[in-house]
PDB file of C-alpha atoms in Angstrom:
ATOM      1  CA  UNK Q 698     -15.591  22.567 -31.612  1.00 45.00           C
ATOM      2  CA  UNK Q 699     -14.329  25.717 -30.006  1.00 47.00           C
ATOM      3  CA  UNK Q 700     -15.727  27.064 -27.161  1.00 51.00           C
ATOM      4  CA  UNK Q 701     -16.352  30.811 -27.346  1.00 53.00           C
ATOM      5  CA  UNK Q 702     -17.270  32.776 -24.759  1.00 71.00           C
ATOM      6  CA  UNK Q 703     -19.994  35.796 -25.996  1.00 78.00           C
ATOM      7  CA  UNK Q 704     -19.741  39.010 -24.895  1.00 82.00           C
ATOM      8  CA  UNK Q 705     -22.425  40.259 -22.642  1.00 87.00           C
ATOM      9  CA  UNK Q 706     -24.917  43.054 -24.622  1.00 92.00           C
ATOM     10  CA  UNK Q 707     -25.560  46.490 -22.414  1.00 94.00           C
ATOM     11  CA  UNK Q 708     -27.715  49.383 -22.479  1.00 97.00           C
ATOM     12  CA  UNK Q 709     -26.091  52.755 -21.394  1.00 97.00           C
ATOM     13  CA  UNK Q 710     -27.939  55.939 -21.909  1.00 98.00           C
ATOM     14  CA  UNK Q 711     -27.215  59.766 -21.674  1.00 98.00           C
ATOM     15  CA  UNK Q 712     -30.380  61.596 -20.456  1.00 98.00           C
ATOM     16  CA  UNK Q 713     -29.929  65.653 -21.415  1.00 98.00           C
ATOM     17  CA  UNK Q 714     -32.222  68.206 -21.212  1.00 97.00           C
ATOM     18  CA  UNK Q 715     -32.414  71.738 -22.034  1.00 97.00           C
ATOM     19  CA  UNK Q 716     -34.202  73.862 -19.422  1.00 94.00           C
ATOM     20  CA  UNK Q 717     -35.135  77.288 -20.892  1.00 91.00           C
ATOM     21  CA  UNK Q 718     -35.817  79.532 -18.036  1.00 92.00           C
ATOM     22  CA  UNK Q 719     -32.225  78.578 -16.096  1.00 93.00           C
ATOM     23  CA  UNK Q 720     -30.833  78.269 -19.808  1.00 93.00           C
ATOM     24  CA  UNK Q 721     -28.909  75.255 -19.030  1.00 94.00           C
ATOM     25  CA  UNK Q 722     -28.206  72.049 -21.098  1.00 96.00           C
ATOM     26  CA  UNK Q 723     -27.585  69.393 -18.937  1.00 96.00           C
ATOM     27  CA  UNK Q 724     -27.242  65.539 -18.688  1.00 96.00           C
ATOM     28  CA  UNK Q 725     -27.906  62.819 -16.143  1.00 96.00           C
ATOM     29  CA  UNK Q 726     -26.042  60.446 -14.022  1.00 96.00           C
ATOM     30  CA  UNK Q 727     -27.023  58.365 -11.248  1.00 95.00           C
ATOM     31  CA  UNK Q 728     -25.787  56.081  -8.341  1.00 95.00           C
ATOM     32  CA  UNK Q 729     -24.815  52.637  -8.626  1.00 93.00           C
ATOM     33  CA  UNK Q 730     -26.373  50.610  -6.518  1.00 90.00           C
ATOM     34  CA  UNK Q 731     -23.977  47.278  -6.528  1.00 87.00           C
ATOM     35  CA  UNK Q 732     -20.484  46.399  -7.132  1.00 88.00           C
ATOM     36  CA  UNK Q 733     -18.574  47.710  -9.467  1.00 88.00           C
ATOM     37  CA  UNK Q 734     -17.923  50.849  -8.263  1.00 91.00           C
ATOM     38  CA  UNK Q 735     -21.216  50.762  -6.465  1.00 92.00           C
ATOM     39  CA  UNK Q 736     -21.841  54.665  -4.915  1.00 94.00           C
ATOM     40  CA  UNK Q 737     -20.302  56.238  -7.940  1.00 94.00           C
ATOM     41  CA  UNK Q 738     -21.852  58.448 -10.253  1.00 95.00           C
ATOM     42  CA  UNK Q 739     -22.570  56.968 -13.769  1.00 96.00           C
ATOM     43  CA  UNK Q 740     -24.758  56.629 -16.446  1.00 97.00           C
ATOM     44  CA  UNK Q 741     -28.132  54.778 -16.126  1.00 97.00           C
ATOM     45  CA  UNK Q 742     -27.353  51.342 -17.858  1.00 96.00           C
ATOM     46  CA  UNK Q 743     -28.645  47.683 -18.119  1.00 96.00           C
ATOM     47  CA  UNK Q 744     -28.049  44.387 -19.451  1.00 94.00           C
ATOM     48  CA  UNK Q 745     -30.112  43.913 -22.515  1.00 96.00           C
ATOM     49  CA  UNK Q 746     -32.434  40.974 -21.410  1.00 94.00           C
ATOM     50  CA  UNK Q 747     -33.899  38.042 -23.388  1.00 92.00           C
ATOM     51  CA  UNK Q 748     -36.056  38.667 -25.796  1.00 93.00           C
ATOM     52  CA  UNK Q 749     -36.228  42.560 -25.523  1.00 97.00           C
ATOM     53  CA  UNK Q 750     -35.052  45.339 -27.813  1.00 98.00           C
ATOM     54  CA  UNK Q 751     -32.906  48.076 -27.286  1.00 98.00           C
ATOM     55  CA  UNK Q 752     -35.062  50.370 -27.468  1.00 98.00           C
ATOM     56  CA  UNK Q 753     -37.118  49.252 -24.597  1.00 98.00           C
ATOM     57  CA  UNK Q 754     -34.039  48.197 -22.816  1.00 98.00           C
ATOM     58  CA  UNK Q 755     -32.863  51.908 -22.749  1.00 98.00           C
ATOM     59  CA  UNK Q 756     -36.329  52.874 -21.514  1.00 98.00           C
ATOM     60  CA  UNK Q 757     -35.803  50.293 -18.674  1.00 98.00           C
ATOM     61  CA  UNK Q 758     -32.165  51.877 -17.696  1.00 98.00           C
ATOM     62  CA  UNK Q 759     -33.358  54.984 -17.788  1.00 98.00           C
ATOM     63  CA  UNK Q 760     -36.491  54.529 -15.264  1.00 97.00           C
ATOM     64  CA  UNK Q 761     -34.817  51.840 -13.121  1.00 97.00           C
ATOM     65  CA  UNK Q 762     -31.476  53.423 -12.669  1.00 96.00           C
ATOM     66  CA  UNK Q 763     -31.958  57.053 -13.085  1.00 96.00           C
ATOM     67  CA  UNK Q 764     -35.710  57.373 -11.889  1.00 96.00           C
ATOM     68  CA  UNK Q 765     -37.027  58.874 -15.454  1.00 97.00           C
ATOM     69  CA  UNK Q 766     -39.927  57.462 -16.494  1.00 97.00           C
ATOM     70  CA  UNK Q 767     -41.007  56.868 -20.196  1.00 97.00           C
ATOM     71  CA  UNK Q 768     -43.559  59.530 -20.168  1.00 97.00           C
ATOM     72  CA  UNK Q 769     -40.674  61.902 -19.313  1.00 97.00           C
ATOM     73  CA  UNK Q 770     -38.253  60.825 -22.286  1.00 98.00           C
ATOM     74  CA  UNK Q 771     -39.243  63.210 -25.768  1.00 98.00           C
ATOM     75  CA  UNK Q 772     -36.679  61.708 -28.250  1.00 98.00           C
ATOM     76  CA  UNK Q 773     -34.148  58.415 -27.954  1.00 98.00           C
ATOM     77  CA  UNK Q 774     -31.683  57.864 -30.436  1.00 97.00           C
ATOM     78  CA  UNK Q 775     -28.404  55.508 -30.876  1.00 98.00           C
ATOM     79  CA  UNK Q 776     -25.289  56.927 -30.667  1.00 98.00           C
ATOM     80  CA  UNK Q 777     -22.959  53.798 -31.138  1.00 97.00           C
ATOM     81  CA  UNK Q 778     -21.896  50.437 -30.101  1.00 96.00           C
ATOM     82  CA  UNK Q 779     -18.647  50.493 -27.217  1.00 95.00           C
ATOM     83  CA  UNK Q 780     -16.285  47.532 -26.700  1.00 89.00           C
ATOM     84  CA  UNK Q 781     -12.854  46.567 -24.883  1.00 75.00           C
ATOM     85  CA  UNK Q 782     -11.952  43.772 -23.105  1.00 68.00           C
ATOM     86  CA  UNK Q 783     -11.272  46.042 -20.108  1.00 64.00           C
ATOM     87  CA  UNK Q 784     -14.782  48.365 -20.476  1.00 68.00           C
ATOM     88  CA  UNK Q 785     -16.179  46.227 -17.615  1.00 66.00           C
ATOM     89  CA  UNK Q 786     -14.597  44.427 -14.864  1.00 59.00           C
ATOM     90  CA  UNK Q 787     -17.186  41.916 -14.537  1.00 67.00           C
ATOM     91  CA  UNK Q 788     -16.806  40.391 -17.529  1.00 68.00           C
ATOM     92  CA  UNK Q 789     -16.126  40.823 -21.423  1.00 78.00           C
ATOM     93  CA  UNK Q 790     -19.706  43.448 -22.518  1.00 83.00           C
ATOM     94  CA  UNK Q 791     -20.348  45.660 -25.312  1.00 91.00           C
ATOM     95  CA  UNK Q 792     -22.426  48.646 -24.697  1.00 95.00           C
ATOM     96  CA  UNK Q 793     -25.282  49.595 -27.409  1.00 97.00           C
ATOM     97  CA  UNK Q 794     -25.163  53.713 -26.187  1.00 98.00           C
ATOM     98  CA  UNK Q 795     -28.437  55.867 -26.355  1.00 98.00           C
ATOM     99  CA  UNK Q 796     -28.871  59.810 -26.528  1.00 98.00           C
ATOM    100  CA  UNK Q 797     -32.318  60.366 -24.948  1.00 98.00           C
ATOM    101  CA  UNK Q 798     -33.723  64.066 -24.641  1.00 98.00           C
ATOM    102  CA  UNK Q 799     -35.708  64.131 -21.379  1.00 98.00           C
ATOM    103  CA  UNK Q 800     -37.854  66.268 -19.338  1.00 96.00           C
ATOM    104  CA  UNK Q 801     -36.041  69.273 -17.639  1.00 94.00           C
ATOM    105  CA  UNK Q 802     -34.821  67.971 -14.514  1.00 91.00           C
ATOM    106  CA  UNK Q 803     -37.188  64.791 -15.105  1.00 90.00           C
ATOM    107  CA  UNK Q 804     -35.848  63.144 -12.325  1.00 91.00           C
ATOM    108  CA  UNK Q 805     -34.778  63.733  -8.294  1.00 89.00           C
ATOM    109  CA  UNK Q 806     -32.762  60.246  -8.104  1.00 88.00           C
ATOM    110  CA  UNK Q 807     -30.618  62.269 -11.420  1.00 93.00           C
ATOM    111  CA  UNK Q 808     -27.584  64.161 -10.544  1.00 93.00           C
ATOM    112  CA  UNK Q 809     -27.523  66.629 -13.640  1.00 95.00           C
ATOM    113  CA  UNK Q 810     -24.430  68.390 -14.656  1.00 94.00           C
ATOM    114  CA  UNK Q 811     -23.864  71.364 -17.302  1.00 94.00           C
ATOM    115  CA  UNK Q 812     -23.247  69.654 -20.636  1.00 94.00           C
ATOM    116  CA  UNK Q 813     -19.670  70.725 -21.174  1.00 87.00           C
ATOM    117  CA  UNK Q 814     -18.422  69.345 -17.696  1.00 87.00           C
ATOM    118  CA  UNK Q 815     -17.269  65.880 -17.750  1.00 80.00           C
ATOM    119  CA  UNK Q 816     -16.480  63.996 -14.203  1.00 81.00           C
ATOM    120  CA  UNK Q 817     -14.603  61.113 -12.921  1.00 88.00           C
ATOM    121  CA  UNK Q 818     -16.985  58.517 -14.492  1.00 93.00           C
ATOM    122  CA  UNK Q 819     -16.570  54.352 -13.888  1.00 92.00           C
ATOM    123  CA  UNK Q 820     -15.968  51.855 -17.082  1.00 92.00           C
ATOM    124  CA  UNK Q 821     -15.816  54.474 -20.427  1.00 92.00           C
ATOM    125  CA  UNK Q 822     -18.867  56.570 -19.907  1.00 94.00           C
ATOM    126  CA  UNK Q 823     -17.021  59.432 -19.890  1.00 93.00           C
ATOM    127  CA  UNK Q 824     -15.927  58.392 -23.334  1.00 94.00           C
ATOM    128  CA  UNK Q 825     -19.643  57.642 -24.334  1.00 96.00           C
ATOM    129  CA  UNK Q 826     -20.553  61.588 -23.084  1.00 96.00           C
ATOM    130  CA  UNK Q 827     -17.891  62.424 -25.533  1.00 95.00           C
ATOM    131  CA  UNK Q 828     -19.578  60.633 -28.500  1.00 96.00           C
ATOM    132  CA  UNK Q 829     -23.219  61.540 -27.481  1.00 97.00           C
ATOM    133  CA  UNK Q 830     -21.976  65.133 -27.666  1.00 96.00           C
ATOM    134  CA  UNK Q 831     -21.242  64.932 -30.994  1.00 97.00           C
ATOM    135  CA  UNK Q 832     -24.118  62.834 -32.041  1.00 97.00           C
ATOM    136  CA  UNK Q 833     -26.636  66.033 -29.998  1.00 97.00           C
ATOM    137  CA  UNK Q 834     -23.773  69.039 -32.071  1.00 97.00           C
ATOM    138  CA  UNK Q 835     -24.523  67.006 -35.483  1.00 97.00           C
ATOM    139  CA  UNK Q 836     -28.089  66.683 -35.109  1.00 97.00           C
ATOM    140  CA  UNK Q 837     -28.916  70.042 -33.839  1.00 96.00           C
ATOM    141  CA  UNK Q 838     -31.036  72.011 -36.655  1.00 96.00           C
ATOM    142  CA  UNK Q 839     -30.832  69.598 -38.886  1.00 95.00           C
ATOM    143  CA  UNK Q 840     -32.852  66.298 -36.905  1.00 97.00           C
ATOM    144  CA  UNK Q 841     -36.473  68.454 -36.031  1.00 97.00           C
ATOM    145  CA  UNK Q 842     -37.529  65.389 -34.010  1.00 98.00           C
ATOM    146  CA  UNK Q 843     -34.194  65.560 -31.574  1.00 98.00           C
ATOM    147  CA  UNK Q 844     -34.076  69.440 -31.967  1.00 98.00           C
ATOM    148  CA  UNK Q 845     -37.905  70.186 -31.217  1.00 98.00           C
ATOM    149  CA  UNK Q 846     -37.348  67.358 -28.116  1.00 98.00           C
ATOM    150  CA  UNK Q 847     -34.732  69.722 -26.960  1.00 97.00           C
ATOM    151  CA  UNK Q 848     -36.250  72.996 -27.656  1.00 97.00           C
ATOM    152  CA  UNK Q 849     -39.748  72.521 -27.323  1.00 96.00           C
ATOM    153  CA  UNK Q 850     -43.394  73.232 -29.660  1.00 97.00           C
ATOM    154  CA  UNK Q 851     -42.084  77.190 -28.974  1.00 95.00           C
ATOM    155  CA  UNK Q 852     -39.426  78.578 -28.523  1.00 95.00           C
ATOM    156  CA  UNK Q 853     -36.997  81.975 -28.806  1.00 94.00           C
ATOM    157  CA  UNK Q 854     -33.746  83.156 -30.607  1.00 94.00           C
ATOM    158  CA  UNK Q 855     -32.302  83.699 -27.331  1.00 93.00           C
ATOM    159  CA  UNK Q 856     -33.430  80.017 -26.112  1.00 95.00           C
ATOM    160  CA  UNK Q 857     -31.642  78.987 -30.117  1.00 96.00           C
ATOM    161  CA  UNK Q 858     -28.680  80.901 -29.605  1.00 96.00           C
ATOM    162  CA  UNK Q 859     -28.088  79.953 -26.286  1.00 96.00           C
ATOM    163  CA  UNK Q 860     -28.671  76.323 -26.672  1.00 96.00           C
ATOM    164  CA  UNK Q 861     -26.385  76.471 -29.745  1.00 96.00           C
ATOM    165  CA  UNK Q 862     -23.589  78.036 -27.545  1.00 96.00           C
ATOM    166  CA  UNK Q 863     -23.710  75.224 -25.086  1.00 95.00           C
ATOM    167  CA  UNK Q 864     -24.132  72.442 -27.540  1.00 95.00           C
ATOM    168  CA  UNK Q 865     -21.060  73.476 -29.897  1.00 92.00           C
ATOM    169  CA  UNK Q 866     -18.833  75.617 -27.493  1.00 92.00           C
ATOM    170  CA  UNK Q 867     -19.404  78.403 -29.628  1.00 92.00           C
ATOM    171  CA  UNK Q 868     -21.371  81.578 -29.766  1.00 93.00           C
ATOM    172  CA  UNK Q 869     -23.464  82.131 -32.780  1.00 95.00           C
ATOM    173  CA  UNK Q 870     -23.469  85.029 -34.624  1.00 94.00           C
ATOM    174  CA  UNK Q 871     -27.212  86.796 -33.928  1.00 90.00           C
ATOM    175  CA  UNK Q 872     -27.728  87.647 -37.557  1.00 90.00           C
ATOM    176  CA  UNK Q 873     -26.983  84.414 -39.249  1.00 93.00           C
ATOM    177  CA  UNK Q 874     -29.064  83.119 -36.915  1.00 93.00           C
ATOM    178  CA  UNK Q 875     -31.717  84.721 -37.168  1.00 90.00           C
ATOM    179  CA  UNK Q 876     -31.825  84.403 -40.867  1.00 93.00           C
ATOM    180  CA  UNK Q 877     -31.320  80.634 -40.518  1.00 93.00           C
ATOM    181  CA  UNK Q 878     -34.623  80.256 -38.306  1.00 95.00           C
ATOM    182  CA  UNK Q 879     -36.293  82.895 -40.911  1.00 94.00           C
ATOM    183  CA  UNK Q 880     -34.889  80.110 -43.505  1.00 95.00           C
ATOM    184  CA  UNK Q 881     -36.529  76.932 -42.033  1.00 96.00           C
ATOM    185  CA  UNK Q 882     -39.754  76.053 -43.647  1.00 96.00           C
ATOM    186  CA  UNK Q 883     -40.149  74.042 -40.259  1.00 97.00           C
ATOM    187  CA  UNK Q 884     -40.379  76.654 -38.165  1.00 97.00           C
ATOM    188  CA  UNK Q 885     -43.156  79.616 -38.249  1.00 97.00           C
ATOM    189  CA  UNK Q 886     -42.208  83.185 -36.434  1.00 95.00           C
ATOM    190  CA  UNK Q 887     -45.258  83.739 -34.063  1.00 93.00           C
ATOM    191  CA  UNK Q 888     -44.244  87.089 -32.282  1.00 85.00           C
ATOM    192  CA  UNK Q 889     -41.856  87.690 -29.623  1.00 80.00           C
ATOM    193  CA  UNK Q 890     -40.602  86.272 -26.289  1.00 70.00           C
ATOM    194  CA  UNK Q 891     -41.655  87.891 -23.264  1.00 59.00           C
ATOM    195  CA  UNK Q 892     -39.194  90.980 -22.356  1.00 44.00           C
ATOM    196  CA  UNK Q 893     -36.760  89.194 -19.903  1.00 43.00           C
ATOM    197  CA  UNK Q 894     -36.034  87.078 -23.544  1.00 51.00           C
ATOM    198  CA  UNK Q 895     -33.903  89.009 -25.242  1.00 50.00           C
ATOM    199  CA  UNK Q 896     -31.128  88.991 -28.219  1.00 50.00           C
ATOM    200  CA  UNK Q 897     -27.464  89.861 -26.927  1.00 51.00           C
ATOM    201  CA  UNK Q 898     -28.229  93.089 -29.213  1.00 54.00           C
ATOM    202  CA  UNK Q 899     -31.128  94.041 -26.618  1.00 58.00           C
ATOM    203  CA  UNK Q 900     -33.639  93.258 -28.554  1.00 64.00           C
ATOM    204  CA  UNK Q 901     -37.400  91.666 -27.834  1.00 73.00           C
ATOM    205  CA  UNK Q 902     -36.489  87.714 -29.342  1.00 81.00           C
ATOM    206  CA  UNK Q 903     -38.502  86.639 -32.143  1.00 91.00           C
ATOM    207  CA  UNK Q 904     -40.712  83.491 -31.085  1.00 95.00           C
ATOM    208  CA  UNK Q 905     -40.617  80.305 -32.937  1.00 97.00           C
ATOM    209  CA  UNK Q 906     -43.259  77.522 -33.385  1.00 97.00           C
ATOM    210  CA  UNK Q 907     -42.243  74.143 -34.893  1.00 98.00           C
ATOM    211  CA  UNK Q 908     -44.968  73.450 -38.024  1.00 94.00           C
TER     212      UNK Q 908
END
């Protein structure tokens, strides 16, 4: 028989958030604690333990490492499976990589950064940022559980236009937009924002509610 040696199974997760009155998207990192690269910024991760999901594993990274407890986390989806046989110093791993949506600034233990900045990270989570952000830019609009997460119940054009801007790196046209929320038998108009809400065109923003 040959001996093989299994890879070891870990949990990283992106925490983002989308904070409407600084209109900011931003996502999470936080200290390590130990060796590798312990005092270095990355993202919240653990190794999936013994007779536990990954689901509940993310949870666990996410309030161990990064301070966020489950209450605070609206929306966690998978984003993809990461491998290498130089990912992790310690030994040969695969990461199982999670999106989760939390609570605006959820956490004090959380360095947040703006969503399109990407820093000197450890192992390849600067590659998993990369593929969560296009996970969040495909799922925007269309997935209402991710999207209302982000957005939340209410919300205005301004907060959809703006969030769109800093989720694709580009600025939607106010128009089309406006006819695409008008569109979406998800969404109900119920008036409009408060006055410091406004289109780029001036104008009071229409307020959205999520059916």
């Amino acid at each position: 028989m040959t001996d093989r040696q299994q890879p070891l199974i870990a949990i990283d997760v992106v925490p983002i958030a989308y904070d409407a009155p600084s209109t900011e998207l931003v996502y999470g990192t936080a200290i390590r604690q130990y060796e590798p690269f312990a005092g270095q910024r990355a993202l919240p991760g653990v190794l999936l333990g013994t007779d536990e999901t990954l689901h509940d594993a993310a949870l666990r990274a996410l309030a161990s490492k990064a301070g966020i407890a489950e209450h605070q986390v609206r929306h966690l989806t998978q984003v993809g499976a990461f491998d290498g046989p130089a990912r992790d110093p310690r030994d040969k791993a695969i990461s199982i990589a999670f999106l989760a949506v939390v609570a605006p600034y959820a956490s004090e233990d959380t360095k947040w950064s703006l969503w399109p900045a990407t820093p000197a990270l450890p192992f390849d989570h600067a590659s998993i940022i990369d593929a969560a952000r296009d996970t969040a830019r495909t799922r925007l609009w269309v997935d209402q559980a991710f999207t209302q997460a982000l957005t939340g119940d209410e919300f205005s054009t301004a907060d959809a236009s703006t969030l769109t801007a800093q989720m694709t790196r580009k600025k939607p046209d106010a128009g089309n937009l406006n006819r695409t929320l008008r569109g979406d038998d998800r969404l109900t108009q119920v008036g409009t924002a408060e006055r410091m809400k406004r289109t780029p065109g001036g104008r009071p923003a229409n307020l959205w509610r999520w059916n």
